[in-house]
Coordinates of C-alpha atoms in Angstrom, one line a residue:
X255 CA 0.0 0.0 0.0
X256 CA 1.2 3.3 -0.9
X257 CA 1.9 5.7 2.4
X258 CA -1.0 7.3 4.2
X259 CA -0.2 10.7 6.6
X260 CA -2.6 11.7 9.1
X261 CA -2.9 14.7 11.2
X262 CA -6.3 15.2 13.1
X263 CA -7.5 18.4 14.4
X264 CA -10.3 20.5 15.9
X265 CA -11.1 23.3 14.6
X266 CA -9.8 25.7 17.3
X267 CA -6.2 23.6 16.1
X268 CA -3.4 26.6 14.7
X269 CA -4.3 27.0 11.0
X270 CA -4.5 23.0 10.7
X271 CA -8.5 23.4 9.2
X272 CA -8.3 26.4 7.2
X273 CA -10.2 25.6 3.5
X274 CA -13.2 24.4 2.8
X275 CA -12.7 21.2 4.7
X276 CA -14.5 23.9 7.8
X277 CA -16.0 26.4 5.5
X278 CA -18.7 23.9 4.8
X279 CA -20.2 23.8 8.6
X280 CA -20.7 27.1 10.9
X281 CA -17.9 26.8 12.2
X282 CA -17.4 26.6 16.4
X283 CA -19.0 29.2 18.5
X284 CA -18.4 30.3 22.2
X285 CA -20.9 31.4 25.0
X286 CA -18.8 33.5 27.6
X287 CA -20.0 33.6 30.9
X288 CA -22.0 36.4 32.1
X289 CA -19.9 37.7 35.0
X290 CA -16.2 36.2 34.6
X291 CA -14.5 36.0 37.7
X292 CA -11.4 39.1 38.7
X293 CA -9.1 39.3 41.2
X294 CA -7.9 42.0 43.2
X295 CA -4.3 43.3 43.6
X296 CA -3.0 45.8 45.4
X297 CA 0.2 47.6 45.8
X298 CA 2.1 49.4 48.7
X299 CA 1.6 53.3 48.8
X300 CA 4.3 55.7 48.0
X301 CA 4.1 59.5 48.5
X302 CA 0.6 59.6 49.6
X303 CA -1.3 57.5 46.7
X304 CA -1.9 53.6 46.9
X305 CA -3.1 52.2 43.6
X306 CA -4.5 48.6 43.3
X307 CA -6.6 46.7 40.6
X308 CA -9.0 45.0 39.7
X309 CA -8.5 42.4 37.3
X310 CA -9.9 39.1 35.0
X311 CA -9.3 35.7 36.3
X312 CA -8.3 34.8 33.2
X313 CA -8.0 36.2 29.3
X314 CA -9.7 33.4 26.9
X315 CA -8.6 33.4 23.3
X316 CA -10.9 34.7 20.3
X317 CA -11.6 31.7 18.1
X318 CA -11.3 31.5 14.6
X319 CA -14.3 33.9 13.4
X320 CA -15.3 35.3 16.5
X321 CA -14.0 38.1 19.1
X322 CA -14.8 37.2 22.6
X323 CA -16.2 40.1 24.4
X324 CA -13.2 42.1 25.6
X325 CA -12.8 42.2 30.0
X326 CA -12.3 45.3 31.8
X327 CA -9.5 46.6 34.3
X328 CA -10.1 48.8 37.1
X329 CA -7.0 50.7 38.3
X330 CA -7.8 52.3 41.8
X331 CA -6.0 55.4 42.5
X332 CA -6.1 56.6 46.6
X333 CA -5.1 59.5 48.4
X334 CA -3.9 58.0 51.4
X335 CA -1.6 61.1 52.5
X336 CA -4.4 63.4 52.9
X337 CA -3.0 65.8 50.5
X338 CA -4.5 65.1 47.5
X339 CA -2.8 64.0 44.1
X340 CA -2.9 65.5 40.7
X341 CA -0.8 64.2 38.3
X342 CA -0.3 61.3 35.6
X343 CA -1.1 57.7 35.9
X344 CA 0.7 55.2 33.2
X345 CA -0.9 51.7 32.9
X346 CA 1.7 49.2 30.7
X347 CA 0.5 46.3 29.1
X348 CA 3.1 43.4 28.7
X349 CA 2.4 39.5 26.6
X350 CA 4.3 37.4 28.4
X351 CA 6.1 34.4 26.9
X352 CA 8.4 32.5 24.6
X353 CA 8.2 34.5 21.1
X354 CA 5.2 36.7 22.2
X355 CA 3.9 40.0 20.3
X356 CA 0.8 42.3 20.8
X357 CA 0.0 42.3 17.6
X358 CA -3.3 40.3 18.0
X359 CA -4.3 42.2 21.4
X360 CA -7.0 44.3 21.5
X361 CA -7.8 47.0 23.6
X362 CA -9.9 50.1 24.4
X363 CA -9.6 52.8 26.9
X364 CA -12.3 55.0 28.5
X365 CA -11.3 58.7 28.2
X366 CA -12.1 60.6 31.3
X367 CA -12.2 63.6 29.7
X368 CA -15.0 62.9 27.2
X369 CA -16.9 59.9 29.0
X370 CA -16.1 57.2 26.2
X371 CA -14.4 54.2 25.5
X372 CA -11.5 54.6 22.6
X373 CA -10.4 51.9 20.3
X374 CA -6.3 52.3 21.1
X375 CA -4.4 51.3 17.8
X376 CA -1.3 48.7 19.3
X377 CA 1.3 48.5 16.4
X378 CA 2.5 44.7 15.0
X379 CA 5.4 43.3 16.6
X380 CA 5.7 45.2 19.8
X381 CA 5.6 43.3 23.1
X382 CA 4.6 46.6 25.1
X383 CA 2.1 49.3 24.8
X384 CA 0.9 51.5 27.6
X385 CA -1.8 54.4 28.1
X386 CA -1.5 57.7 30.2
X387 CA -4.1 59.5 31.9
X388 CA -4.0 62.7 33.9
X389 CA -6.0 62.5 37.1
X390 CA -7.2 64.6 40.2
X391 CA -7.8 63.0 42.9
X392 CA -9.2 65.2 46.4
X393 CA -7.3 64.4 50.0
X394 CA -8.8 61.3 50.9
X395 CA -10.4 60.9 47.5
X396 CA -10.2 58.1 44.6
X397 CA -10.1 57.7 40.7
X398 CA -10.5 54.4 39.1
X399 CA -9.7 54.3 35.4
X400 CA -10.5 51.9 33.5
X401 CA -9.2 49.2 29.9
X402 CA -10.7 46.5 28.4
X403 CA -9.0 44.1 26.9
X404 CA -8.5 40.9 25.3
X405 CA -5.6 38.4 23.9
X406 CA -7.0 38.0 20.4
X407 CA -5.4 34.7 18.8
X408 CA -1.7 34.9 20.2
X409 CA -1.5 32.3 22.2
X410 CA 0.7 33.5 25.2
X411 CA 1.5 32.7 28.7
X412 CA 0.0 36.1 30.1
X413 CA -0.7 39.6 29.6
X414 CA 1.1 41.6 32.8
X415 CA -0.3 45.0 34.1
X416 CA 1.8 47.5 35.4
X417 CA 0.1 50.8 36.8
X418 CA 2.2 53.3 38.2
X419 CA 1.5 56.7 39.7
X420 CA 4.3 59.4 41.8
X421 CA 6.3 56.6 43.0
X422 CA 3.4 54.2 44.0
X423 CA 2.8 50.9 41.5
X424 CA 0.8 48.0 41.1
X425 CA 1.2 44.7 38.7
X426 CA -0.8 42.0 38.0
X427 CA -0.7 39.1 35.4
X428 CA -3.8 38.1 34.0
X429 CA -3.6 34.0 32.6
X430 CA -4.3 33.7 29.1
X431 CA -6.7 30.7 28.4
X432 CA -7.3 28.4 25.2
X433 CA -9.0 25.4 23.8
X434 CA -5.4 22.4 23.3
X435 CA -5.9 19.5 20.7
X436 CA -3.9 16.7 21.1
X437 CA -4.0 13.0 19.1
X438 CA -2.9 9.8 20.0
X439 CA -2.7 6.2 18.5
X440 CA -0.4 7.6 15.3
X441 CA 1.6 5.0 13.2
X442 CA 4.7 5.4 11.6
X443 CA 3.1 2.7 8.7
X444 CA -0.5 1.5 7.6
X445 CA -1.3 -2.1 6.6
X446 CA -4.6 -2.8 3.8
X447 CA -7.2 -4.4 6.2
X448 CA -5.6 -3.6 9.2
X449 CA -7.5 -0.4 10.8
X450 CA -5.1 1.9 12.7
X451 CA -7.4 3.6 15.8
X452 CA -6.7 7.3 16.7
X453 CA -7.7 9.1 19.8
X454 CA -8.1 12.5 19.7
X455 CA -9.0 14.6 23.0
X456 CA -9.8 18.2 22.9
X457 CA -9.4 20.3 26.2
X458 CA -11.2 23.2 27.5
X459 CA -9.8 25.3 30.3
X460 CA -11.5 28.2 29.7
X461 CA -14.7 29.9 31.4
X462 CA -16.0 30.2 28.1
X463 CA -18.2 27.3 26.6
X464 CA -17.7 26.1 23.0
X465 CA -20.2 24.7 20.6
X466 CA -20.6 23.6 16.9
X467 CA -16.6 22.8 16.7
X468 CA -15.7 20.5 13.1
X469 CA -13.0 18.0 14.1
X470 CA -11.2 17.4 10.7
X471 CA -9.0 14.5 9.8
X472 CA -6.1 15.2 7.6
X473 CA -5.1 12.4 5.1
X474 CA -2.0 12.8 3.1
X475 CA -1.5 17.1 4.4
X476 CA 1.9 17.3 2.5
X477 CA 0.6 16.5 -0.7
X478 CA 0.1 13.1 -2.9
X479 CA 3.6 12.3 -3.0
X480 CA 4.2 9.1 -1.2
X481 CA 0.6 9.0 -0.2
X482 CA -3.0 7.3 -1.4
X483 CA -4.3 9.1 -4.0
X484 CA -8.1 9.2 -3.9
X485 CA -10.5 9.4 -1.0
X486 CA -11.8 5.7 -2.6
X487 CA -8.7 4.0 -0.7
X488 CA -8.8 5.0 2.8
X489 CA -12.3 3.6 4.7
X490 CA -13.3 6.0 7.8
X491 CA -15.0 5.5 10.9
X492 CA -15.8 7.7 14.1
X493 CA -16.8 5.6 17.5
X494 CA -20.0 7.3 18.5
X495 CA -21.0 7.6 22.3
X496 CA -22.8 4.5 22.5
X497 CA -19.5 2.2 21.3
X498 CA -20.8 2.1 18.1
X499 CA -18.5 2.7 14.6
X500 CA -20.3 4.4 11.7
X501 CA -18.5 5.6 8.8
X502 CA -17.6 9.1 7.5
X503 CA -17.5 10.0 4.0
X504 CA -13.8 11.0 3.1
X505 CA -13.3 14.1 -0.2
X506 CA -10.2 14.1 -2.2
X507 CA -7.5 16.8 -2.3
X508 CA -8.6 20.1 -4.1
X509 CA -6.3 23.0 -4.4
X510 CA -5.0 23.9 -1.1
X511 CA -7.4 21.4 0.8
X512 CA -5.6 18.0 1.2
X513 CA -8.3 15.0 1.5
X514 CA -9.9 15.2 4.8
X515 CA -12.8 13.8 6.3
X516 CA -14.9 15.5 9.0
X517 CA -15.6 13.0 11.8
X518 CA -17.4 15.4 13.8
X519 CA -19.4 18.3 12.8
X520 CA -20.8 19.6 15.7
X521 CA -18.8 18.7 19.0
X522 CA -19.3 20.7 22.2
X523 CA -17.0 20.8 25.3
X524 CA -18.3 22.8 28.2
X525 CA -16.2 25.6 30.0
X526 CA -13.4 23.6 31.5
X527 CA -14.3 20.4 30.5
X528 CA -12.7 17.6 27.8
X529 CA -14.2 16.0 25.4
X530 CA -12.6 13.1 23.7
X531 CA -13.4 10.5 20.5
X532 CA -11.7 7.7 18.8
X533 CA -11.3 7.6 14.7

């Protein structure tokens, strides 16, 4: 038998289903809770101001198709002196982790000057990107300021907050959440007759619950060479949640699409929950 190269995927996997191969069903969708859990951080005062925050639990990623609704930060600014504080307060926003960028975060910004949340513009490629606002705050008095803000699709380890004001600071580091994919059960050959079973497991440690997610698998994803050449030669099955093996229908290559065969159209996995099949 000629060679036969499998990758299998979900649809939230990097790039792996782009095509029609997912084009053809709706594609997964997310339902974000209604009030996400924060946490609170607070930092030691300097000069007469204490700032602290108010922060997600976590950042999920947008999927493929569709922005998650962006989460706010609160930064707190105090007059613990008694004086009073006029003066500048820089918020710096950092993506932590092994070759990280901004490029895909989004953010806005509420002016307190006009009463309205700004779209701020953060260019490619740069890991940092801060705001500025100018504040007055009466002896005794607070001013919270607030961002909203979201990852995008950069998958990093997590986005750090630094707020600074006169001396006094505050830094928190917000977790960035995503759906993994991993497969199991691969062969380094196939024999006619002889069915090779795959597992595939996909994980969801987000807050945010995912529906109507196509889990594709890849036959031959480098091309013909060295592989089957029609869909007619390689038999499909998916294990359904009974036990039960039912077969899927497998398309040949066309264009940029190598031949695939959806095994599930429509999985769902909960908010940080798993959900796992055999192929």
């Amino acid at each position: 038998m000629t060679g036969l190269a499998v990758v299998g995927a979900g649809a939230l996997g990097a790039g792996a289903l782009a095509g029609t191969a997912v084009a053809a069903g709706a594609g997964p969708a997310a339902t974000p809770p209604s009030a996400p859990q924060r946490q609170t951080v607070s930092g030691v005062a300097a000069n007469g101001v204490q700032l602290s925050m108010s922060v997600p639990a976590q950042l999920p990623l947008d999927l493929p198709g569709q922005q998650l609704p962006e989460r706010e930060v609160d930064v707190a600014v105090k007059d613990v002196g008694g004086q009073g504080y006029s003066g500048d307060v820089n918020v710096n926003l950092t993506s932590e982790g092994s070759g990280v960028s901004t490029v895909s975060l989004r953010l806005d910004h509420y002016d307190l000057a006009s009463g309205a949340w700004e779209t701020e513009t953060i260019p490619a490629d740069q890991g940092s990107f801060g705001v500025t606002d100018s504040v007055t705050v009466p002896a005794g008095g607070s001013q919270v300021l607030k961002l909203r803000l979201s990852p995008g699709t950069t998958a990093v380890d997590d986005v750090k907050v630094t707020a600074s004001a006169d001396g006094a600071s505050v830094v928190a580091a917000i977790p960035v959440t995503g759906p993994a994919f991993q497969g199991s059960g691969m062969t380094a050959s196939a024999r006619v007759g002889t069915a090779t079973v795959l597992t595939g497991t996909l994980t969801n440690p987000t807050d945010v619950g995912l529906q109507h997610v196509p889990v594709v698998l890849m036959l031959c994803p480098s091309g013909p060479t060295g592989c089957v050449a029609h869909a007619s030669d390689v038999k499909v099955e998916v294990q359904g949640s009974g036990g039960a093996w039912h077969g899927v229908s497998v398309v040949d290559a066309a264009g940029s699409v190598p031949m695939h065969a959806t095994v599930l159209p429509d999985l769902a996995v909960a908010a940080g929950g798993t959900a796992q099949f055999s192929v």
